[in-house]
Structure formats: structure tokens, C-alpha cells
Coordinates of C-alpha atoms in Angstrom, one line a residue:
Chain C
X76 CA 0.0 0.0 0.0
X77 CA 1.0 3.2 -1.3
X78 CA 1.0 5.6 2.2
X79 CA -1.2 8.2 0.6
X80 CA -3.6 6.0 -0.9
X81 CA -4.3 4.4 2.8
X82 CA -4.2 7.7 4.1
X83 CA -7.2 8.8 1.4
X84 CA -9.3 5.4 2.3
X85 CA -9.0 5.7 5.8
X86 CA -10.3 9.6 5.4
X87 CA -12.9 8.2 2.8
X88 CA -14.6 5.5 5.0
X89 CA -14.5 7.2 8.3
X90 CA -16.0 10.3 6.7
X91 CA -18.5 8.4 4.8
X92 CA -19.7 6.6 7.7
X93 CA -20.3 10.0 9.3
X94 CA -21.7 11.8 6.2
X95 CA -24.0 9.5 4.7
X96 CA -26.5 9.1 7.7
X97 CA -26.6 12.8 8.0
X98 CA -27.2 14.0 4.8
X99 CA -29.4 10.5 3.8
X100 CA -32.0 11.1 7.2
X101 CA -33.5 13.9 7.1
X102 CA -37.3 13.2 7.8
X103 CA -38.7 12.7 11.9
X104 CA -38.8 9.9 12.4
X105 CA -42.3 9.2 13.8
X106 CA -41.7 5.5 14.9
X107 CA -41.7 5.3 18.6
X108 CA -39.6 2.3 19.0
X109 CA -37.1 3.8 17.1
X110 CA -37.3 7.6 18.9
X111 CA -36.6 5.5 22.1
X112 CA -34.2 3.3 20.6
X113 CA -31.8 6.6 19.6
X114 CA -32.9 8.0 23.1
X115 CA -31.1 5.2 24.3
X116 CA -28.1 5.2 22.3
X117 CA -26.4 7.7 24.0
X118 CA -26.3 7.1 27.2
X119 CA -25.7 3.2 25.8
X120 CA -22.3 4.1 23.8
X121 CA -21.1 6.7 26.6
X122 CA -21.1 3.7 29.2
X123 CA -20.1 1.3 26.8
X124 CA -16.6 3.2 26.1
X125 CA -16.4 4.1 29.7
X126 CA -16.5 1.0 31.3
X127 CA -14.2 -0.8 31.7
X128 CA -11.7 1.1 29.5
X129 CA -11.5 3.8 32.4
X130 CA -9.9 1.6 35.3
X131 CA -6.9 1.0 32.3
X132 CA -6.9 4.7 31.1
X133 CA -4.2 5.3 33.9
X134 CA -0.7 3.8 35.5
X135 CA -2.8 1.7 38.1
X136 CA -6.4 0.0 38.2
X137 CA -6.9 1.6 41.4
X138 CA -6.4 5.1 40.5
X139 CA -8.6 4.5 37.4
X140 CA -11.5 3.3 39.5
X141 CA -11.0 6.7 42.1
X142 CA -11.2 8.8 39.6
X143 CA -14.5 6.8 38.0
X144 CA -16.1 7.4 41.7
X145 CA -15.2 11.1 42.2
X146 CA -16.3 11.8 38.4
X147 CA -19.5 9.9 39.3
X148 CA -20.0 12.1 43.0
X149 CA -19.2 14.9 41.1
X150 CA -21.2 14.6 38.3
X151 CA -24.4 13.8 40.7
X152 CA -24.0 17.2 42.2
X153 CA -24.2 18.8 38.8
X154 CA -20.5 19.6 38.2
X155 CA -19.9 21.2 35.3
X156 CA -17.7 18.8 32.6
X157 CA -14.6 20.9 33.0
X158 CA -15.1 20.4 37.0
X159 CA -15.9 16.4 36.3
X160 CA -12.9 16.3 34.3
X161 CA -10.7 18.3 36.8
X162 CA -11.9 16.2 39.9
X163 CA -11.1 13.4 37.8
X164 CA -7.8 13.9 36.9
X165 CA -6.8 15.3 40.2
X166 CA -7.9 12.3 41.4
X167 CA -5.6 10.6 39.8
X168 CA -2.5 12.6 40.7
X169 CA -3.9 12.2 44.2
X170 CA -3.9 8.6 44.4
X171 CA -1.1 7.5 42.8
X172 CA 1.1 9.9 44.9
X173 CA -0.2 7.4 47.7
X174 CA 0.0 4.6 46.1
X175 CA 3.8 5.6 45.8
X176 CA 4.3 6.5 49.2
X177 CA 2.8 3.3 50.2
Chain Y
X31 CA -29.7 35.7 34.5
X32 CA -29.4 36.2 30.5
X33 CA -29.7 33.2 28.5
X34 CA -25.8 32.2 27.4
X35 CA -24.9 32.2 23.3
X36 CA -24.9 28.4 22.5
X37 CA -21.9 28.7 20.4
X38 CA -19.5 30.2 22.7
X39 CA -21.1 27.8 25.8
X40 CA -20.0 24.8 23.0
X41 CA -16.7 26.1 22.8
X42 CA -16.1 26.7 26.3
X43 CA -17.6 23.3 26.5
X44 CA -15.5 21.5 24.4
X45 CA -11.8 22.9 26.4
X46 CA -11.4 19.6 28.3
X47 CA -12.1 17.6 24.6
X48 CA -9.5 19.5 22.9
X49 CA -7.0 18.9 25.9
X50 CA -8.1 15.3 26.2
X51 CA -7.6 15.0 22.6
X52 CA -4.4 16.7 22.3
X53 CA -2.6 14.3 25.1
X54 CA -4.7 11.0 24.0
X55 CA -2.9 12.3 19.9
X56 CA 0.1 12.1 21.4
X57 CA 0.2 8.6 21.7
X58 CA -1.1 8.5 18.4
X59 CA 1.7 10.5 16.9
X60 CA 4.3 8.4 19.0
X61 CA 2.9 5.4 17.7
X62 CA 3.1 6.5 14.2
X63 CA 6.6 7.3 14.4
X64 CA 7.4 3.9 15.3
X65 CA 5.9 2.9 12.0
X66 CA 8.0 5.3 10.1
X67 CA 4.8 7.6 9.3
X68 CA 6.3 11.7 9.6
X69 CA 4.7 13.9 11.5
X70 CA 3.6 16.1 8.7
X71 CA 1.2 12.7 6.9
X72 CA 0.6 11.4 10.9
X73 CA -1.3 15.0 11.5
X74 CA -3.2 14.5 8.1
X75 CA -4.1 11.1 8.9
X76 CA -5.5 12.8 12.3
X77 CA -7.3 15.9 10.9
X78 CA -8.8 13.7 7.9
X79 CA -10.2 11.0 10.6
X80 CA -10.6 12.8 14.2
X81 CA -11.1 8.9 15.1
X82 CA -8.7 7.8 18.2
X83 CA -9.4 3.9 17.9
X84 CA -10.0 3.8 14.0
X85 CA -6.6 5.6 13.5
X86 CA -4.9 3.1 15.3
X87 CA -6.4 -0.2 13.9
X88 CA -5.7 1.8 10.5
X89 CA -1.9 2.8 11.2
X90 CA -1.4 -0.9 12.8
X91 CA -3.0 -2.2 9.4
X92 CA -0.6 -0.2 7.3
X93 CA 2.3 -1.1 9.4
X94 CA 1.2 -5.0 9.1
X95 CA 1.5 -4.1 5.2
X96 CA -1.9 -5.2 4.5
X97 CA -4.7 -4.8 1.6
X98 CA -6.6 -1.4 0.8
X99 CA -9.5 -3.6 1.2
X100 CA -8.0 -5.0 4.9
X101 CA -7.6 -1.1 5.6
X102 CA -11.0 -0.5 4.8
X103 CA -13.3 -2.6 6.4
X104 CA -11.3 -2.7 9.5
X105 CA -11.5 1.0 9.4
X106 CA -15.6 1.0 9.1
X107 CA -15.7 -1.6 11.5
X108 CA -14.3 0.1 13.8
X109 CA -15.9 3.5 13.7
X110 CA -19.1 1.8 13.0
X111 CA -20.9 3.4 15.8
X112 CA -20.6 6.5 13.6
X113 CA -23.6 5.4 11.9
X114 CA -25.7 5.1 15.0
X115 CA -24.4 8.7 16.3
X116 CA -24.7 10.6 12.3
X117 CA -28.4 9.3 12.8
X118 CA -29.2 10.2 16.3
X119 CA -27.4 13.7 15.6
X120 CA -29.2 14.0 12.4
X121 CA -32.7 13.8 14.4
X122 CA -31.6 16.0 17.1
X123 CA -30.6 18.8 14.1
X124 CA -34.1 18.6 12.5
X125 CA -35.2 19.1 8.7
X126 CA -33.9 22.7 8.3
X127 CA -30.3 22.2 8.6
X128 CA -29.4 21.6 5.0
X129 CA -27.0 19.4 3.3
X130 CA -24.0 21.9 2.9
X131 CA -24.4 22.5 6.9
X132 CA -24.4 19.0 7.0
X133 CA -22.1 17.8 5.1
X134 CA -19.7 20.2 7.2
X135 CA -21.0 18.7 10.7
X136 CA -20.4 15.1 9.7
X137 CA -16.8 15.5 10.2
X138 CA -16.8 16.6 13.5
X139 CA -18.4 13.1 14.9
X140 CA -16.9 11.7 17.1
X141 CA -17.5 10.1 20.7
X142 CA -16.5 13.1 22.6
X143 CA -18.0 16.0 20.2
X144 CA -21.4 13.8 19.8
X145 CA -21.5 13.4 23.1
X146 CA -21.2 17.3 23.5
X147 CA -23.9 17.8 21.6
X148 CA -26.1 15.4 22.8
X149 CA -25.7 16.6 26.6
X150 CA -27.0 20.1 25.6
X151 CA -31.1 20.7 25.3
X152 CA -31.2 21.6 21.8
X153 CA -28.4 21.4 19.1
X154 CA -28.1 23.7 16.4
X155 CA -25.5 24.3 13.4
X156 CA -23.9 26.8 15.2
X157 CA -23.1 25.5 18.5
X158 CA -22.4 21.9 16.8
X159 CA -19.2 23.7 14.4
X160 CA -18.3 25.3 17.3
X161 CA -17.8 22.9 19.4
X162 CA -15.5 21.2 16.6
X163 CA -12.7 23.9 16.4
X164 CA -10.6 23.5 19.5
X165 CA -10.9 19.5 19.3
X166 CA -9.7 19.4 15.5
X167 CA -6.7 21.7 16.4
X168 CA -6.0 19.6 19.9
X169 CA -6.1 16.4 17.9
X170 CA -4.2 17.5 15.3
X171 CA -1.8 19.5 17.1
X172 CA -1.4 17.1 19.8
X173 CA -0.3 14.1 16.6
X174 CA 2.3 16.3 14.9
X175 CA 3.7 16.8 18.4
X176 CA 3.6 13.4 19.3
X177 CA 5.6 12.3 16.3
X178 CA 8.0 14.7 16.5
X179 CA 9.1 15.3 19.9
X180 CA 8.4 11.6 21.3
X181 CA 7.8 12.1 25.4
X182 CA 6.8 15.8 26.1
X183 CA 4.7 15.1 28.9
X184 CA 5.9 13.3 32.1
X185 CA 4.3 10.2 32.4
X186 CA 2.6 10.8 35.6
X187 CA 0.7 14.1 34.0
X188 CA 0.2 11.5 30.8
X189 CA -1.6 9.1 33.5
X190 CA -3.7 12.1 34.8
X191 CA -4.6 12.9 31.7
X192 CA -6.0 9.8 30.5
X193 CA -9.1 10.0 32.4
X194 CA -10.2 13.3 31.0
X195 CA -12.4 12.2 28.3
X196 CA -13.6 9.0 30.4
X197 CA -14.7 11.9 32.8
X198 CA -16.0 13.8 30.8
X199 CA -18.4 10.6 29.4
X200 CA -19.4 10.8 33.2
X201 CA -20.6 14.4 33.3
X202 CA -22.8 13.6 30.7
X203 CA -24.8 10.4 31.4
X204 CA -24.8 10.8 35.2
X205 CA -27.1 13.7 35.4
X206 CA -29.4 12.3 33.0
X207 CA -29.4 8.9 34.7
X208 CA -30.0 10.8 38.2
X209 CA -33.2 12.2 36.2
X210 CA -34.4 8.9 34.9
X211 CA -34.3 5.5 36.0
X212 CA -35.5 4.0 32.3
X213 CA -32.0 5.8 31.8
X214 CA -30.3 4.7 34.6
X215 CA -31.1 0.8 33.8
X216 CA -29.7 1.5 30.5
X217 CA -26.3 2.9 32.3
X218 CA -26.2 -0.2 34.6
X219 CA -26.8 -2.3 31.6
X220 CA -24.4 -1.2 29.6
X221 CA -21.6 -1.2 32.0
X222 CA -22.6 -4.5 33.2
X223 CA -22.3 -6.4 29.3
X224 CA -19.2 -4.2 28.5
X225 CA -17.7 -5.2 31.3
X226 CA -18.3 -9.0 30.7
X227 CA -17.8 -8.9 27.0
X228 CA -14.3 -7.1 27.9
X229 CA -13.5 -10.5 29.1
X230 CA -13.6 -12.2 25.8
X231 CA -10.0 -11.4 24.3
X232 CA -10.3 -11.8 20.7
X233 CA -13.8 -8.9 20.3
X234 CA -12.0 -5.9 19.0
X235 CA -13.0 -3.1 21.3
X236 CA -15.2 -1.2 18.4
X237 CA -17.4 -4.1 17.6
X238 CA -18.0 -4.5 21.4
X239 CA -19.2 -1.1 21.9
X240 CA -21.2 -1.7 18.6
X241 CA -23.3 -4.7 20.2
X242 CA -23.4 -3.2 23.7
X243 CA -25.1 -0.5 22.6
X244 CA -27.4 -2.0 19.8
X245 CA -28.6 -4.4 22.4
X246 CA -29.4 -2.6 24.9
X247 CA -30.6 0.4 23.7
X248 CA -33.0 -1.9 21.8
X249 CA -33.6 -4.1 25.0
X250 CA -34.3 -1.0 26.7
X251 CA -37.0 0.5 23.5
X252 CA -38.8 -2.8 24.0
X253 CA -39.4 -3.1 27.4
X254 CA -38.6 0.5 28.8
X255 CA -40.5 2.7 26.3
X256 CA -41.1 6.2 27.2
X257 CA -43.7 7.0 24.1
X258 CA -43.9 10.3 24.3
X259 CA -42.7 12.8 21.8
X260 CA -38.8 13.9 22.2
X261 CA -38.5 16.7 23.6
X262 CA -36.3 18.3 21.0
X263 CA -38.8 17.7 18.4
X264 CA -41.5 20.0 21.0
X265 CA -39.0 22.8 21.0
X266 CA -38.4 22.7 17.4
X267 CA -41.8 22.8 16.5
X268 CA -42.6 26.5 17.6

């Protein structure tokens, strides 16, 4: 494979993927299965790519599932995302200081 | 208190995307390096794709020397979720966003900027773009950089870092599952077959996100349905 030609069907699919639906869909959909199937999705993916992949995001498991909890208390008490994502982070500074100390 | 603009709100909102970006693209561009991509083509790869986990099937495919074909449906099966979210965002625009507008927002989905958008009450053109700016440049930026420089960061600020967008996924669905419990069961759901289909070794990470959330947001229509118009589609109307 030629480097620019994979770079070109790489851009071509992913953009495809992303283009088609969009311009293709236009009309409401009336069907009500379907309305609360795409309410669904959502919240569906966001968990899916959360979980697990958070506890290995960081150096240690532990760390990974301390910043999950803070993000989560955080988030119940209607942080904003830059204070959810601040928290979280800290979090993880925090803890694996300890965990070095330890 | 004065309602905010939506576009600048979207591009305040979308700071802690373009930083998680711009560390997670690091990684990217380091990786790339390693395969003997520059940093100039590794950035274009990035700007043309704004895909984390499709970019690096892709680059691992191109390093493995394989097909155009290989590239191709490994790439689309990959960022096949893009489907689901282009449709969902499509409904959430409504008819009066043309194709042009369109055609312009579909390259800013992805599972950070979607997730943006889907976290605000009503989405618009404007906000949408917005909201892509600072991520592009991040993810770009953050690539060249990557590939260039190798380790910029130390690695316990890299560690820190790599939560941001995960925490950001939390801002989003938390609140609304604190609001619902049809949505919370679809949270708990979720997590719960991820976590178990994380156990199976050889299901590559996008088709497991793929069936997670086709079977459960479908589980959840069927059993859990809400019937009643979205609420988008009410504000819209008037």
C-alpha cells in the first residue's frame, strides 16, 4: 500500500460513515420504537466506552476506578464537565502519589 | 440571569475535549513514528479521521502491510458506531439544517464532540461547528507533536490525563441517569455487558461497543418505552 492512498481510504470510510446518515436522514422519524431506541443510544455508547476502558486509562487500576467514583459524586452534584474532568484527573495525581508513598 | 450564546457555551464546552484530545494524539503520533509515518502525513491522517481507535487499527493495518481492502473494512468496522451517532445527531438537528451544513457537521463526529452535543437541550448548526474547532486543532496539534518530539509530557501528567475524556463521558450520562431511571437501567446495563464482553480477548473493542449498545438500547426501547414525543422535536416545532 501506497501511504497516501491508505491515508485517502481511511479519510474516505470514516467520513462516509459520518456523512451518509446525515445528509441521507433527514425526515422525523415518527416511529416510537425507534425515537426511544436513539434516546437510548447515548447514554448506551457513553457507558459502553467508559467502562471498563476507564480503570486501564491510567498507571494503576486503582487510580482508574477513584477517579470513576469522584467523576460519578461529582457529576451527581451537577459539576460542570470541566469540573468532572478536573476532579477526575486530580484524582488521579492524588492517588497514585499514595499509592507511591505506600 | 441572561440566557448564554450556545456557540460560545459549545466552545467553552468543548476545552477539556481539545486537551483530552491533544494528550490522548500524542500517543497517536508516538505510535506513528514507530511505524516510520512523519509527523507532517501522521497529523493529516489525524485531521482527515478525528477517530482515536480507527486511526490506530488503520496505522497498525498499514504497518502490518496489509490490503486497501483489509484497511478498509477494519476501518468501518471500527468507527461503525458513527452510523448510530450521524443518525441520532441527524434527528436532534431537525429538517432545516441543510446538506452543505451537513455535510460540514459530519466531520466533526466523534464520541467526545457527539456526546457534547447530545448533553445540551437543543443542538443547532452553530453550536455543533463550534464545538468542533478547539478538538480538530488539539487532535491535530497534539499528533504532529507526538511524532515529532516523542515524550513531552511526564508520564505521571500522561496518566492524569488519560481520564479526561472518560470523565467527561461521566458528566454527561450521570445527570441524566440521576433524572431517569429507564435511563439509569440502560447505564447499569451497559456497564454491566461491557464489562463482561471485555472479558472475551479476541472482540475488537469497536465491535463490542457496537453490540453493547445495539442491544441494549434496543432491549431497553422494547421493554422500557417512554412514548412520548422527544422533547427536541417540541421545542423545534414552535
Amino acid at each position: 500500500m501506497n501511504l497516501w492512498g491508505a491515508i485517502a481510504v481511511m479519510a474516505a470510510v470514516t467520513y462516509l460513515l459520518r456523512a451518509v446518515p446525515l445528509v441521507a436522514l433527514r425526515k422525523r422519524i415518527t416511529n416510537p420504537w425507534l425515537l426511544d431506541f436513539l434516546h437510548y443510544v447515548p447514554f448506551a455508547v457513553l457507558t459502553a466506552m467508559t467502562i471498563p476502558a476507564i480503570i486501564f486509562a491510567t498507571d494503576s487500576p486503582v487510580s482508574g476506578l477513584v477517579a470513576l467514583g469522584v467523576a460519578v459524586i461529582v457529576a451527581v452534584r451537577r459539576g460542570s464537565l470541566l469540573l468532572v474532568a478536573l476532579f477526575a484527573a486530580a484524582a488521579v495525581l492524588v492517588t497514585e502519589a499514595l499509592i507511591n508513598l505506600i | 440571569m441572561t440566557t448564554p450564546n450556545p456557540a460560545a457555551a459549545a466552545l467553552r464546552d468543548s476545552i477539556p475535549i481539545a486537551l483530552g484530545y491533544f494528550t490522548v494524539s500524542l500517543a497517536f503520533g508516538l505510535y506513528c513514528a514507530r511505524m516510520g509515518v512523519p509527523p507532517v502525513l501522521a497529523g493529516l491522517i489525524s485531521f482527515t479521521n478525528l477517530s482515536s481507535s480507527g486511526q490506530f487499527a488503520g496505522i497498525t493495518i498499514i504497518g502490518a502491510q496489509g490490503s486497501y481492502l483489509e484497511l478498509a473494512i477494519g476501518v468501518a468496522l471500527v468507527n461503525l458506531r458513527y452510523v448510530l451517532m450521524a443518525i441520532s445527531l441527524g434527528q436532534r438537528l431537525g429538517p432545516q439544517v441543510g446538506t452543505g451544513r451537513r455535510l460540514l457537521l459530519a466531520a466533526g463526529i466523534t464520541d467526545e464532540i457527539y456526546a457534547l452535543g447530545m448533553g445540551r437541550r437543543q443542538v443547532g448548526f452553530g453550536d455543533y461547528a463550534a464545538s468542533m474547532v478547539l478538538p480538530i486543532i488539539g487532535w491535530t496539534s497534539g499528533t504532529i507533536v507526538g511524532a515529532a518530539a516523542g515524550e513531552v509530557l511526564p508520564a505521571r501528567l500522561v496518566s492524569a490525563f488519560g481520564v479526561l475524556l472518560y470523565a467527561m463521558f461521566v458528566a454527561i450520562v450521570v445527570p441524566a441517569a440521576a433524572g431517569s431511571w429507564q435511563v439509569l437501567a440502560v447505564v447499569l446495563g451497559a456497564a454491566g455487558l461491557s464489562s463482561l464482553l471485555a472479558g472475551i480477548n479476541r472482540l475488537e473493542v469497536g465491535w463490542r461497543i457496537i453490540i453493547v449498545t445495539i442491544v441494549v438500547a434496543a432491549a431497553a426501547a422494547t421493554w422500557l418505552p417512554q412514548h412520548r414525543p422527544r422533547p427536541e422535536t417540541a421545542e423545534v416545532a414552535h
